[in-house]
């Protein structure tokens, strides 16, 4: 039988769904185990979330992880994410994206090496270094894995180092669990087309300042919403949602709850409110990017059905 250490892993469940002529009828389900209690287990499947009473489980076991996504799927998601976090200064090197935003966040200040740079790899990385040098800032390269493994190997040879791994996680919007009933008097989640000054102040606190280029990154998306949760005139939590990738992808970012308001379910409520908005615009899947070492956030996203699509490393020159 399953144990708590199986939560977060891929499992197969055979359950009893009826009786015919005195014999049990079985149905199999495959997905990631997101919750396990004494009475129920919950899976995130390709068709959505499935909650199964333990009493109906005939057999359940962990199975190997799903196959890696195709290169085309990684490229599609990386380009949707790039569109959702638009750098103020942009360049191209063949298919590669070059991005700069006054040093605000690694994503907006790094080269994205997907596709063909239209020259040999060593020459492409030399050109990346020159582009950032001309802007007066250090070069960085985001390497989606395993897609950009050859780029990573060349950077290894140059002595470049890597920041902590980032998980790019996704979930079908139809697979998000329904929102829990709100307690009486709970502050509402308000969505706005522009961030309030309070919202920007919270974001600045999280990201270490907010230069002009950061405002471009946050707002220069055709379809974007900023989530605010106020109580008694005080902003308690924020979040940001974008719809990109030809309208398919809802991108979630900057979900932040002030310390005094944590453990009240506000982050989950913000994500669900943005998901409802994304569905209304026609999006079918959501993605987010979270550092692997951010265990509280990873645990929260797991309960909402998010699974890791791929990872990336932000690479920087040697000190």
Short mmCIF file of C-alpha atoms in Angstrom, two decimals, residues 15-297:
data_model
loop_
_atom_site.label_atom_id
_atom_site.label_comp_id
_atom_site.label_asym_id
_atom_site.label_seq_id
_atom_site.Cartn_x
_atom_site.Cartn_y
_atom_site.Cartn_z
CA UNK A 15 -9.81 0.49 -7.86
CA UNK A 16 -13.09 -1.34 -7.57
CA UNK A 17 -15.82 0.51 -9.45
CA UNK A 18 -18.65 -2.01 -9.23
CA UNK A 19 -19.77 -5.62 -9.06
CA UNK A 20 -21.03 -7.73 -11.95
CA UNK A 21 -22.29 -11.27 -11.51
CA UNK A 22 -20.70 -11.41 -8.12
CA UNK A 23 -17.25 -10.33 -9.38
CA UNK A 24 -15.58 -6.94 -8.88
CA UNK A 25 -15.10 -4.55 -11.80
CA UNK A 26 -11.79 -2.67 -11.86
CA UNK A 27 -10.59 0.63 -13.31
CA UNK A 28 -6.98 1.80 -13.48
CA UNK A 29 -5.75 5.37 -12.99
CA UNK A 30 -2.26 6.77 -13.55
CA UNK A 31 -0.98 10.08 -12.22
CA UNK A 32 0.97 11.91 -9.53
CA UNK A 33 -0.06 11.31 -5.95
CA UNK A 34 -0.78 14.75 -4.50
CA UNK A 35 -2.55 13.81 -1.26
CA UNK A 36 -2.85 10.73 0.92
CA UNK A 37 -5.06 10.45 4.00
CA UNK A 38 -6.57 7.62 6.02
CA UNK A 39 -9.74 7.78 3.93
CA UNK A 40 -8.79 9.07 0.45
CA UNK A 41 -5.96 9.46 -2.01
CA UNK A 42 -5.85 12.14 -4.72
CA UNK A 43 -4.08 11.89 -8.07
CA UNK A 44 -3.28 14.55 -10.64
CA UNK A 45 -3.99 12.75 -13.92
CA UNK A 46 -3.90 13.88 -17.55
CA UNK A 47 -7.70 14.18 -17.39
CA UNK A 48 -7.74 16.18 -14.14
CA UNK A 49 -7.74 15.46 -10.43
CA UNK A 50 -9.15 12.16 -9.22
CA UNK A 51 -10.11 11.56 -5.57
CA UNK A 52 -10.36 7.87 -4.70
CA UNK A 53 -11.70 6.48 -1.39
CA UNK A 54 -9.14 4.14 0.16
CA UNK A 55 -11.93 1.59 0.60
CA UNK A 56 -12.18 1.31 -3.20
CA UNK A 57 -8.44 0.74 -3.76
CA UNK A 58 -7.63 -2.82 -4.75
CA UNK A 59 -3.96 -2.21 -5.48
CA UNK A 60 -1.68 0.83 -5.74
CA UNK A 61 2.02 1.24 -6.32
CA UNK A 62 4.66 3.73 -7.37
CA UNK A 63 5.77 3.59 -11.03
CA UNK A 64 8.69 5.18 -12.90
CA UNK A 65 8.39 8.87 -13.82
CA UNK A 66 6.79 9.84 -17.09
CA UNK A 67 8.98 10.20 -20.14
CA UNK A 68 10.79 13.46 -20.62
CA UNK A 69 8.92 16.08 -22.64
CA UNK A 70 9.87 16.43 -26.28
CA UNK A 71 12.25 19.16 -27.37
CA UNK A 72 9.36 20.87 -29.14
CA UNK A 73 7.31 20.89 -25.92
CA UNK A 74 10.17 22.43 -23.94
CA UNK A 75 10.72 25.10 -26.59
CA UNK A 76 7.00 25.93 -26.68
CA UNK A 77 6.84 26.39 -22.91
CA UNK A 78 10.11 28.34 -22.70
CA UNK A 79 8.91 30.77 -25.37
CA UNK A 80 5.58 31.21 -23.60
CA UNK A 81 7.48 31.93 -20.38
CA UNK A 82 9.73 34.41 -22.18
CA UNK A 83 6.65 36.18 -23.53
CA UNK A 84 5.19 36.29 -20.01
CA UNK A 85 8.32 37.94 -18.52
CA UNK A 86 9.37 40.39 -21.27
CA UNK A 87 12.77 42.02 -20.89
CA UNK A 88 12.99 45.73 -21.60
CA UNK A 89 16.00 45.27 -23.91
CA UNK A 90 15.98 42.37 -26.34
CA UNK A 91 18.22 40.97 -29.05
CA UNK A 92 18.43 37.90 -31.26
CA UNK A 93 21.22 35.51 -32.12
CA UNK A 94 19.62 33.32 -34.72
CA UNK A 95 16.79 31.71 -32.74
CA UNK A 96 18.37 32.50 -29.36
CA UNK A 97 16.83 35.28 -27.26
CA UNK A 98 19.04 37.88 -25.58
CA UNK A 99 17.40 39.74 -22.71
CA UNK A 100 18.30 42.57 -20.33
CA UNK A 101 16.33 44.56 -17.74
CA UNK A 102 18.74 46.54 -15.56
CA UNK A 103 19.76 43.34 -13.79
CA UNK A 104 16.27 42.76 -12.37
CA UNK A 105 15.80 38.96 -12.10
CA UNK A 106 17.80 36.29 -13.84
CA UNK A 107 15.02 35.43 -16.28
CA UNK A 108 14.93 38.95 -17.73
CA UNK A 109 18.72 39.32 -17.88
CA UNK A 110 19.90 36.12 -19.50
CA UNK A 111 20.24 34.54 -22.91
CA UNK A 112 17.71 31.84 -23.73
CA UNK A 113 19.51 29.30 -25.96
CA UNK A 114 16.63 27.51 -27.69
CA UNK A 115 16.80 26.82 -31.39
CA UNK A 116 19.69 27.49 -33.75
CA UNK A 117 22.05 30.42 -32.97
CA UNK A 118 23.07 30.46 -36.66
CA UNK A 119 26.75 29.88 -35.88
CA UNK A 120 28.92 27.32 -34.07
CA UNK A 121 28.23 27.00 -30.36
CA UNK A 122 31.53 28.50 -29.13
CA UNK A 123 31.06 31.51 -31.43
CA UNK A 124 27.47 31.88 -30.22
CA UNK A 125 28.54 32.06 -26.59
CA UNK A 126 31.28 34.53 -27.49
CA UNK A 127 28.60 36.71 -29.10
CA UNK A 128 26.43 36.43 -25.98
CA UNK A 129 29.31 37.69 -23.85
CA UNK A 130 29.91 40.63 -26.21
CA UNK A 131 26.21 41.60 -26.24
CA UNK A 132 26.08 41.85 -22.45
CA UNK A 133 29.47 43.58 -22.27
CA UNK A 134 28.16 46.26 -24.63
CA UNK A 135 25.31 46.85 -22.15
CA UNK A 136 27.77 47.05 -19.25
CA UNK A 137 26.36 44.05 -17.37
CA UNK A 138 27.62 40.50 -16.76
CA UNK A 139 26.39 37.77 -19.11
CA UNK A 140 24.03 35.04 -17.95
CA UNK A 141 22.58 32.06 -19.80
CA UNK A 142 19.45 30.09 -18.88
CA UNK A 143 19.86 26.46 -19.89
CA UNK A 144 16.60 24.45 -20.07
CA UNK A 145 17.46 20.82 -19.44
CA UNK A 146 17.95 18.43 -21.06
CA UNK A 147 17.32 20.53 -24.19
CA UNK A 148 20.31 22.85 -23.67
CA UNK A 149 22.70 20.21 -22.32
CA UNK A 150 25.26 20.90 -25.12
CA UNK A 151 25.24 24.58 -24.15
CA UNK A 152 25.74 23.57 -20.53
CA UNK A 153 28.71 21.38 -21.47
CA UNK A 154 30.37 24.26 -23.31
CA UNK A 155 29.76 26.55 -20.33
CA UNK A 156 31.27 23.91 -18.04
CA UNK A 157 34.39 23.94 -20.19
CA UNK A 158 34.56 27.72 -19.74
CA UNK A 159 34.28 27.43 -15.97
CA UNK A 160 30.80 28.95 -15.69
CA UNK A 161 28.88 28.15 -12.52
CA UNK A 162 25.20 27.46 -11.95
CA UNK A 163 22.60 28.93 -9.64
CA UNK A 164 20.15 26.61 -7.81
CA UNK A 165 18.01 24.51 -10.17
CA UNK A 166 14.60 25.93 -11.09
CA UNK A 167 11.60 23.68 -11.64
CA UNK A 168 9.29 24.60 -14.50
CA UNK A 169 5.99 23.12 -13.35
CA UNK A 170 2.68 22.75 -15.14
CA UNK A 171 -0.88 21.63 -14.50
CA UNK A 172 -3.99 21.35 -16.69
CA UNK A 173 -6.31 24.12 -15.53
CA UNK A 174 -9.11 21.57 -15.47
CA UNK A 175 -7.02 19.59 -12.98
CA UNK A 176 -6.83 22.27 -10.30
CA UNK A 177 -8.82 21.29 -7.20
CA UNK A 178 -11.96 23.30 -6.48
CA UNK A 179 -11.53 26.19 -4.11
CA UNK A 180 -12.24 25.43 -0.48
CA UNK A 181 -15.25 27.22 1.01
CA UNK A 182 -14.19 30.65 2.18
CA UNK A 183 -14.48 31.39 5.85
CA UNK A 184 -16.91 34.09 6.88
CA UNK A 185 -15.31 37.50 6.54
CA UNK A 186 -12.37 36.26 4.45
CA UNK A 187 -10.90 39.09 2.35
CA UNK A 188 -11.63 38.74 -1.40
CA UNK A 189 -9.05 38.28 -4.13
CA UNK A 190 -9.22 41.31 -6.41
CA UNK A 191 -7.83 41.17 -9.95
CA UNK A 192 -6.71 44.34 -11.72
CA UNK A 193 -5.17 45.11 -15.09
CA UNK A 194 -2.50 47.23 -13.37
CA UNK A 195 -0.61 46.76 -10.12
CA UNK A 196 -1.32 49.14 -7.25
CA UNK A 197 1.49 51.04 -5.54
CA UNK A 198 1.11 48.66 -2.60
CA UNK A 199 1.45 45.68 -4.94
CA UNK A 200 4.65 47.12 -6.42
CA UNK A 201 6.05 47.74 -2.93
CA UNK A 202 5.55 44.09 -1.97
CA UNK A 203 7.14 42.95 -5.24
CA UNK A 204 10.07 45.31 -4.67
CA UNK A 205 10.59 43.84 -1.22
CA UNK A 206 10.67 40.34 -2.61
CA UNK A 207 12.89 41.08 -5.60
CA UNK A 208 15.23 43.63 -4.02
CA UNK A 209 14.04 46.83 -5.65
CA UNK A 210 12.00 47.81 -8.67
CA UNK A 211 13.86 49.71 -11.43
CA UNK A 212 11.99 51.15 -14.40
CA UNK A 213 12.86 48.07 -16.45
CA UNK A 214 11.11 45.92 -13.86
CA UNK A 215 7.84 47.74 -14.45
CA UNK A 216 8.20 46.88 -18.14
CA UNK A 217 8.74 43.21 -17.29
CA UNK A 218 5.65 43.18 -15.09
CA UNK A 219 3.23 45.08 -17.30
CA UNK A 220 4.28 44.76 -20.97
CA UNK A 221 2.08 41.73 -21.67
CA UNK A 222 -1.17 41.98 -23.62
CA UNK A 223 -3.09 39.76 -21.21
CA UNK A 224 -2.02 40.26 -17.59
CA UNK A 225 -3.75 40.46 -14.22
CA UNK A 226 -2.46 41.49 -10.80
CA UNK A 227 -4.05 39.83 -7.77
CA UNK A 228 -4.49 41.83 -4.55
CA UNK A 229 -5.83 40.66 -1.19
CA UNK A 230 -6.60 43.51 1.23
CA UNK A 231 -7.86 43.40 4.80
CA UNK A 232 -8.70 46.61 6.62
CA UNK A 233 -6.86 48.60 3.99
CA UNK A 234 -3.64 46.57 4.31
CA UNK A 235 -2.34 44.51 1.40
CA UNK A 236 -1.77 40.96 2.65
CA UNK A 237 -0.96 39.01 -0.53
CA UNK A 238 -0.21 39.47 -4.21
CA UNK A 239 0.10 37.44 -7.39
CA UNK A 240 0.49 37.92 -11.13
CA UNK A 241 -1.02 36.02 -14.03
CA UNK A 242 -0.36 36.23 -17.76
CA UNK A 243 -1.79 34.44 -20.77
CA UNK A 244 0.77 33.81 -23.52
CA UNK A 245 1.84 31.10 -25.94
CA UNK A 246 -0.96 31.79 -28.45
CA UNK A 247 -3.44 31.93 -25.60
CA UNK A 248 -2.73 28.44 -24.29
CA UNK A 249 -0.59 29.09 -21.22
CA UNK A 250 -1.46 30.84 -17.97
CA UNK A 251 1.79 31.94 -16.34
CA UNK A 252 1.83 32.42 -12.56
CA UNK A 253 4.46 34.54 -10.85
CA UNK A 254 5.11 36.66 -7.76
CA UNK A 255 2.63 34.83 -5.56
CA UNK A 256 3.60 36.35 -2.23
CA UNK A 257 1.87 36.40 1.16
CA UNK A 258 3.08 38.71 3.90
CA UNK A 259 4.42 36.81 6.93
CA UNK A 260 1.60 37.89 9.24
CA UNK A 261 -1.03 36.51 6.83
CA UNK A 262 0.49 33.12 6.03
CA UNK A 263 -1.16 29.75 6.70
CA UNK A 264 -4.57 31.13 5.83
CA UNK A 265 -4.79 29.68 2.33
CA UNK A 266 -4.30 33.03 0.58
CA UNK A 267 -1.71 31.75 -1.91
CA UNK A 268 -4.02 28.97 -3.05
CA UNK A 269 -6.94 31.37 -3.37
CA UNK A 270 -4.85 33.75 -5.49
CA UNK A 271 -3.80 30.92 -7.80
CA UNK A 272 -7.39 29.76 -8.21
CA UNK A 273 -8.62 33.29 -8.93
CA UNK A 274 -5.97 33.75 -11.60
CA UNK A 275 -6.78 30.28 -12.96
CA UNK A 276 -10.45 31.24 -13.32
CA UNK A 277 -9.39 34.34 -15.23
CA UNK A 278 -7.06 32.27 -17.42
CA UNK A 279 -9.81 29.80 -18.27
CA UNK A 280 -12.13 32.68 -19.16
CA UNK A 281 -9.54 33.94 -21.66
CA UNK A 282 -9.18 30.48 -23.24
CA UNK A 283 -6.02 29.16 -21.54
CA UNK A 284 -5.92 25.42 -20.90
CA UNK A 285 -2.72 24.90 -18.90
CA UNK A 286 -0.81 26.80 -16.23
CA UNK A 287 2.92 27.03 -15.58
CA UNK A 288 5.16 28.50 -12.94
CA UNK A 289 8.86 28.55 -12.14
CA UNK A 290 10.08 27.79 -8.62
CA UNK A 291 13.52 27.14 -7.19
CA UNK A 292 13.92 23.49 -6.28
CA UNK A 293 15.22 24.48 -2.83
CA UNK A 294 12.04 26.46 -2.03
CA UNK A 295 10.44 23.46 -0.34
CA UNK A 296 7.36 25.24 1.12
CA UNK A 297 6.37 26.59 -2.30
#
